[in-house]
Amino acid sequence: MAAPSMKERQVCWGARDDYWRCLEESAEDASRCQQLRKSFESSCPQQWIKYFDKRRDYLKFKEKFEAGQFQPSKSPANS
């Protein structure tokens, strides 16, 4: 698989940014952003989508943690 061209990367990043913006504006209600999610998925390589999804989850966690809003689980972890 060849690396995406600069134009393809820009389209992917734009689709990701539009999707993330929709999630922010609709209070994380993903059902309102389905069309943008489909565009994001069709514009980006699958590995990039996985990475961006994990990155967004991490950034949201970090934001809550730094704001003091993170509440650890009350139940003990069984690992």
Short mmCIF file of N, CA, C and O in Angstrom, two decimals:
data_model
loop_
_atom_site.label_atom_id
_atom_site.label_comp_id
_atom_site.label_asym_id
_atom_site.label_seq_id
_atom_site.Cartn_x
_atom_site.Cartn_y
_atom_site.Cartn_z
N MET A 1 0.85 -1.18 0.00
CA MET A 1 0.00 0.00 0.00
C MET A 1 0.89 1.24 0.00
O MET A 1 1.78 1.39 0.83
N ALA A 2 0.64 2.11 -0.92
CA ALA A 2 1.42 3.35 -1.03
C ALA A 2 0.93 4.36 0.00
O ALA A 2 -0.24 4.37 0.40
N ALA A 3 1.85 5.19 0.41
CA ALA A 3 1.49 6.26 1.36
C ALA A 3 0.56 7.25 0.67
O ALA A 3 0.70 7.51 -0.52
N PRO A 4 -0.38 7.81 1.39
CA PRO A 4 -1.29 8.79 0.81
C PRO A 4 -0.52 10.04 0.33
O PRO A 4 0.47 10.44 0.96
N SER A 5 -0.99 10.61 -0.74
CA SER A 5 -0.37 11.83 -1.25
C SER A 5 -0.71 13.00 -0.33
O SER A 5 -1.57 12.88 0.56
N MET A 6 -0.07 14.13 -0.55
CA MET A 6 -0.34 15.30 0.28
C MET A 6 -1.81 15.70 0.17
O MET A 6 -2.45 16.02 1.17
N LYS A 7 -2.36 15.64 -1.02
CA LYS A 7 -3.77 16.00 -1.22
C LYS A 7 -4.69 15.03 -0.45
O LYS A 7 -5.64 15.45 0.21
N GLU A 8 -4.38 13.74 -0.52
CA GLU A 8 -5.18 12.73 0.19
C GLU A 8 -5.09 12.92 1.71
O GLU A 8 -6.08 12.78 2.42
N ARG A 9 -3.89 13.27 2.20
CA ARG A 9 -3.74 13.53 3.63
C ARG A 9 -4.57 14.73 4.06
O ARG A 9 -5.23 14.71 5.10
N GLN A 10 -4.55 15.78 3.25
CA GLN A 10 -5.31 16.98 3.58
C GLN A 10 -6.81 16.69 3.60
O GLN A 10 -7.52 17.19 4.48
N VAL A 11 -7.29 15.89 2.66
CA VAL A 11 -8.71 15.52 2.63
C VAL A 11 -9.06 14.71 3.88
O VAL A 11 -10.08 14.95 4.53
N CYS A 12 -8.18 13.77 4.24
CA CYS A 12 -8.40 12.95 5.43
C CYS A 12 -8.46 13.83 6.68
O CYS A 12 -9.39 13.71 7.48
N TRP A 13 -7.49 14.69 6.86
CA TRP A 13 -7.44 15.53 8.05
C TRP A 13 -8.64 16.47 8.11
O TRP A 13 -9.18 16.72 9.18
N GLY A 14 -9.06 16.97 6.95
CA GLY A 14 -10.25 17.84 6.92
C GLY A 14 -11.50 17.08 7.34
O GLY A 14 -12.32 17.59 8.11
N ALA A 15 -11.64 15.84 6.85
CA ALA A 15 -12.79 15.02 7.22
C ALA A 15 -12.77 14.70 8.71
O ALA A 15 -13.80 14.73 9.38
N ARG A 16 -11.58 14.40 9.23
CA ARG A 16 -11.44 14.14 10.68
C ARG A 16 -11.83 15.37 11.48
O ARG A 16 -12.60 15.28 12.44
N ASP A 17 -11.32 16.52 11.08
CA ASP A 17 -11.62 17.76 11.81
C ASP A 17 -13.11 18.09 11.78
O ASP A 17 -13.67 18.51 12.79
N ASP A 18 -13.76 17.89 10.63
CA ASP A 18 -15.20 18.13 10.52
C ASP A 18 -15.98 17.20 11.45
O ASP A 18 -16.92 17.62 12.12
N TYR A 19 -15.58 15.94 11.47
CA TYR A 19 -16.25 14.95 12.33
C TYR A 19 -16.06 15.30 13.80
O TYR A 19 -17.02 15.32 14.57
N TRP A 20 -14.84 15.60 14.19
CA TRP A 20 -14.57 15.95 15.59
C TRP A 20 -15.32 17.22 15.99
O TRP A 20 -15.84 17.32 17.09
N ARG A 21 -15.38 18.20 15.09
CA ARG A 21 -16.11 19.44 15.38
C ARG A 21 -17.59 19.14 15.60
O ARG A 21 -18.22 19.67 16.51
N CYS A 22 -18.16 18.27 14.78
CA CYS A 22 -19.56 17.88 14.93
C CYS A 22 -19.79 17.24 16.29
O CYS A 22 -20.77 17.54 16.97
N LEU A 23 -18.88 16.36 16.70
CA LEU A 23 -19.01 15.71 18.01
C LEU A 23 -18.98 16.74 19.13
O LEU A 23 -19.75 16.64 20.09
N GLU A 24 -18.11 17.72 19.02
CA GLU A 24 -18.02 18.76 20.05
C GLU A 24 -19.31 19.58 20.10
O GLU A 24 -19.83 19.87 21.18
N GLU A 25 -19.83 19.93 18.93
CA GLU A 25 -21.01 20.79 18.86
C GLU A 25 -22.29 20.05 19.25
O GLU A 25 -23.26 20.69 19.66
N SER A 26 -22.30 18.73 19.10
CA SER A 26 -23.52 17.98 19.42
C SER A 26 -23.37 17.21 20.72
O SER A 26 -24.03 16.19 20.93
N ALA A 27 -22.50 17.69 21.59
CA ALA A 27 -22.31 17.10 22.93
C ALA A 27 -22.04 15.60 22.86
O ALA A 27 -22.65 14.81 23.57
N GLU A 28 -21.15 15.21 21.96
CA GLU A 28 -20.72 13.82 21.83
C GLU A 28 -21.81 12.87 21.35
O GLU A 28 -21.68 11.66 21.51
N ASP A 29 -22.90 13.38 20.79
CA ASP A 29 -23.97 12.54 20.26
C ASP A 29 -23.58 12.10 18.85
O ASP A 29 -23.82 12.80 17.87
N ALA A 30 -22.95 10.92 18.75
CA ALA A 30 -22.41 10.44 17.48
C ALA A 30 -23.49 10.21 16.42
O ALA A 30 -23.20 10.28 15.23
N SER A 31 -24.72 9.98 16.84
CA SER A 31 -25.78 9.72 15.86
C SER A 31 -26.03 10.94 14.97
O SER A 31 -26.45 10.80 13.83
N ARG A 32 -25.76 12.14 15.49
CA ARG A 32 -25.94 13.35 14.69
C ARG A 32 -24.82 13.56 13.67
O ARG A 32 -24.94 14.40 12.79
N CYS A 33 -23.75 12.80 13.81
CA CYS A 33 -22.56 13.01 12.98
C CYS A 33 -22.25 11.82 12.07
O CYS A 33 -21.14 11.68 11.58
N GLN A 34 -23.24 10.97 11.84
CA GLN A 34 -23.00 9.74 11.07
C GLN A 34 -22.49 10.01 9.66
O GLN A 34 -21.60 9.33 9.17
N GLN A 35 -23.04 11.02 9.00
CA GLN A 35 -22.62 11.35 7.64
C GLN A 35 -21.16 11.77 7.63
O GLN A 35 -20.40 11.36 6.75
N LEU A 36 -20.77 12.58 8.60
CA LEU A 36 -19.38 13.02 8.67
C LEU A 36 -18.45 11.86 9.04
O LEU A 36 -17.31 11.80 8.57
N ARG A 37 -18.94 10.94 9.86
CA ARG A 37 -18.14 9.75 10.19
C ARG A 37 -17.88 8.92 8.93
O ARG A 37 -16.77 8.44 8.70
N LYS A 38 -18.92 8.75 8.11
CA LYS A 38 -18.76 7.99 6.86
C LYS A 38 -17.75 8.67 5.94
O LYS A 38 -16.93 8.01 5.31
N SER A 39 -17.82 9.98 5.87
CA SER A 39 -16.87 10.74 5.06
C SER A 39 -15.45 10.57 5.59
O SER A 39 -14.50 10.37 4.84
N PHE A 40 -15.30 10.63 6.90
CA PHE A 40 -14.01 10.42 7.56
C PHE A 40 -13.47 9.04 7.22
O PHE A 40 -12.31 8.89 6.82
N GLU A 41 -14.32 8.01 7.35
CA GLU A 41 -13.89 6.65 7.08
C GLU A 41 -13.54 6.42 5.61
O GLU A 41 -12.65 5.63 5.30
N SER A 42 -14.23 7.09 4.71
CA SER A 42 -13.94 6.89 3.28
C SER A 42 -12.76 7.73 2.81
O SER A 42 -12.19 7.46 1.75
N SER A 43 -12.35 8.71 3.61
CA SER A 43 -11.25 9.60 3.22
C SER A 43 -9.90 9.21 3.80
O SER A 43 -8.87 9.71 3.35
N CYS A 44 -9.90 8.32 4.79
CA CYS A 44 -8.66 8.00 5.51
C CYS A 44 -8.36 6.50 5.48
O CYS A 44 -9.29 5.69 5.49
N PRO A 45 -7.07 6.15 5.52
CA PRO A 45 -6.72 4.73 5.66
C PRO A 45 -7.22 4.19 7.00
O PRO A 45 -7.31 4.93 7.99
N GLN A 46 -7.58 2.92 7.03
CA GLN A 46 -8.14 2.30 8.23
C GLN A 46 -7.24 2.47 9.45
O GLN A 46 -7.73 2.76 10.54
N GLN A 47 -5.94 2.30 9.29
CA GLN A 47 -5.02 2.45 10.42
C GLN A 47 -5.05 3.87 10.98
O GLN A 47 -4.92 4.07 12.18
N TRP A 48 -5.19 4.84 10.10
CA TRP A 48 -5.26 6.23 10.55
C TRP A 48 -6.53 6.47 11.35
O TRP A 48 -6.52 7.18 12.34
N ILE A 49 -7.64 5.88 10.91
CA ILE A 49 -8.92 6.04 11.62
C ILE A 49 -8.78 5.50 13.04
O ILE A 49 -9.18 6.15 14.00
N LYS A 50 -8.19 4.30 13.18
CA LYS A 50 -7.99 3.72 14.51
C LYS A 50 -7.13 4.64 15.36
O LYS A 50 -7.43 4.87 16.54
N TYR A 51 -6.05 5.15 14.77
CA TYR A 51 -5.15 6.04 15.51
C TYR A 51 -5.89 7.31 15.94
O TYR A 51 -5.80 7.72 17.09
N PHE A 52 -6.61 7.94 15.02
CA PHE A 52 -7.31 9.19 15.34
C PHE A 52 -8.38 8.97 16.40
O PHE A 52 -8.58 9.82 17.27
N ASP A 53 -9.10 7.83 16.33
CA ASP A 53 -10.12 7.54 17.35
C ASP A 53 -9.47 7.40 18.73
O ASP A 53 -9.97 7.96 19.72
N LYS A 54 -8.37 6.67 18.80
CA LYS A 54 -7.67 6.50 20.08
C LYS A 54 -7.11 7.84 20.56
O LYS A 54 -7.14 8.14 21.75
N ARG A 55 -6.59 8.62 19.63
CA ARG A 55 -6.02 9.92 19.98
C ARG A 55 -7.09 10.83 20.58
O ARG A 55 -6.86 11.52 21.57
N ARG A 56 -8.27 10.83 19.97
CA ARG A 56 -9.35 11.68 20.47
C ARG A 56 -9.79 11.24 21.87
O ARG A 56 -10.01 12.07 22.76
N ASP A 57 -9.90 9.92 22.07
CA ASP A 57 -10.25 9.41 23.39
C ASP A 57 -9.23 9.86 24.43
O ASP A 57 -9.58 10.28 25.53
N TYR A 58 -7.94 9.76 24.07
CA TYR A 58 -6.89 10.18 24.99
C TYR A 58 -6.98 11.68 25.29
O TYR A 58 -6.88 12.10 26.44
N LEU A 59 -7.18 12.48 24.26
CA LEU A 59 -7.25 13.93 24.46
C LEU A 59 -8.44 14.32 25.33
O LEU A 59 -8.34 15.23 26.16
N LYS A 60 -9.57 13.64 25.17
CA LYS A 60 -10.75 13.92 26.01
C LYS A 60 -10.47 13.51 27.46
O LYS A 60 -10.83 14.23 28.39
N PHE A 61 -9.82 12.35 27.66
CA PHE A 61 -9.45 11.91 29.00
C PHE A 61 -8.50 12.92 29.64
O PHE A 61 -8.69 13.33 30.79
N LYS A 62 -7.48 13.33 28.88
CA LYS A 62 -6.49 14.27 29.40
C LYS A 62 -7.15 15.60 29.79
O LYS A 62 -6.84 16.18 30.83
N GLU A 63 -8.07 16.05 28.97
CA GLU A 63 -8.79 17.30 29.25
C GLU A 63 -9.55 17.20 30.57
O GLU A 63 -9.49 18.10 31.41
N LYS A 64 -10.27 16.09 30.77
CA LYS A 64 -11.02 15.89 32.02
C LYS A 64 -10.08 15.76 33.21
O LYS A 64 -10.33 16.30 34.28
N PHE A 65 -8.99 15.03 33.02
CA PHE A 65 -8.04 14.81 34.11
C PHE A 65 -7.42 16.12 34.56
O PHE A 65 -7.34 16.41 35.76
N GLU A 66 -6.99 16.94 33.60
CA GLU A 66 -6.35 18.21 33.93
C GLU A 66 -7.33 19.20 34.56
O GLU A 66 -6.93 20.06 35.33
N ALA A 67 -8.60 19.06 34.23
CA ALA A 67 -9.62 19.95 34.81
C ALA A 67 -10.11 19.44 36.17
O ALA A 67 -10.95 20.07 36.79
N GLY A 68 -9.59 18.29 36.60
CA GLY A 68 -9.99 17.73 37.87
C GLY A 68 -11.35 17.06 37.83
O GLY A 68 -11.97 16.83 38.87
N GLN A 69 -11.84 16.72 36.64
CA GLN A 69 -13.15 16.11 36.50
C GLN A 69 -13.10 14.59 36.39
O GLN A 69 -14.12 13.94 36.35
N PHE A 70 -11.91 14.03 36.34
CA PHE A 70 -11.77 12.58 36.20
C PHE A 70 -12.08 11.91 37.52
O PHE A 70 -11.56 12.28 38.57
N GLN A 71 -12.96 10.92 37.50
CA GLN A 71 -13.31 10.16 38.68
C GLN A 71 -12.89 8.71 38.45
O GLN A 71 -13.46 8.03 37.60
N PRO A 72 -11.91 8.22 39.19
CA PRO A 72 -11.49 6.82 39.01
C PRO A 72 -12.61 5.86 39.36
O PRO A 72 -13.50 6.20 40.15
N SER A 73 -12.56 4.71 38.81
CA SER A 73 -13.55 3.67 39.06
C SER A 73 -13.55 3.29 40.53
O SER A 73 -12.50 3.18 41.16
N LYS A 74 -14.72 3.09 41.09
CA LYS A 74 -14.85 2.73 42.51
C LYS A 74 -14.58 1.24 42.72
O LYS A 74 -14.19 0.82 43.78
N SER A 75 -14.83 0.43 41.70
CA SER A 75 -14.64 -1.00 41.84
C SER A 75 -13.17 -1.37 41.61
O SER A 75 -12.48 -0.75 40.79
N PRO A 76 -12.66 -2.38 42.31
CA PRO A 76 -11.27 -2.79 42.10
C PRO A 76 -11.10 -3.43 40.73
O PRO A 76 -11.99 -4.12 40.25
N ALA A 77 -9.97 -3.18 40.13
CA ALA A 77 -9.68 -3.74 38.82
C ALA A 77 -9.26 -5.20 38.96
O ALA A 77 -8.43 -5.53 39.81
N ASN A 78 -9.84 -6.05 38.17
CA ASN A 78 -9.48 -7.47 38.17
C ASN A 78 -8.63 -7.75 36.94
O ASN A 78 -9.14 -8.06 35.89
N SER A 79 -7.33 -7.65 37.11
CA SER A 79 -6.46 -7.91 35.95
C SER A 79 -5.44 -8.95 36.23
O SER A 79 -5.18 -9.39 37.25
#
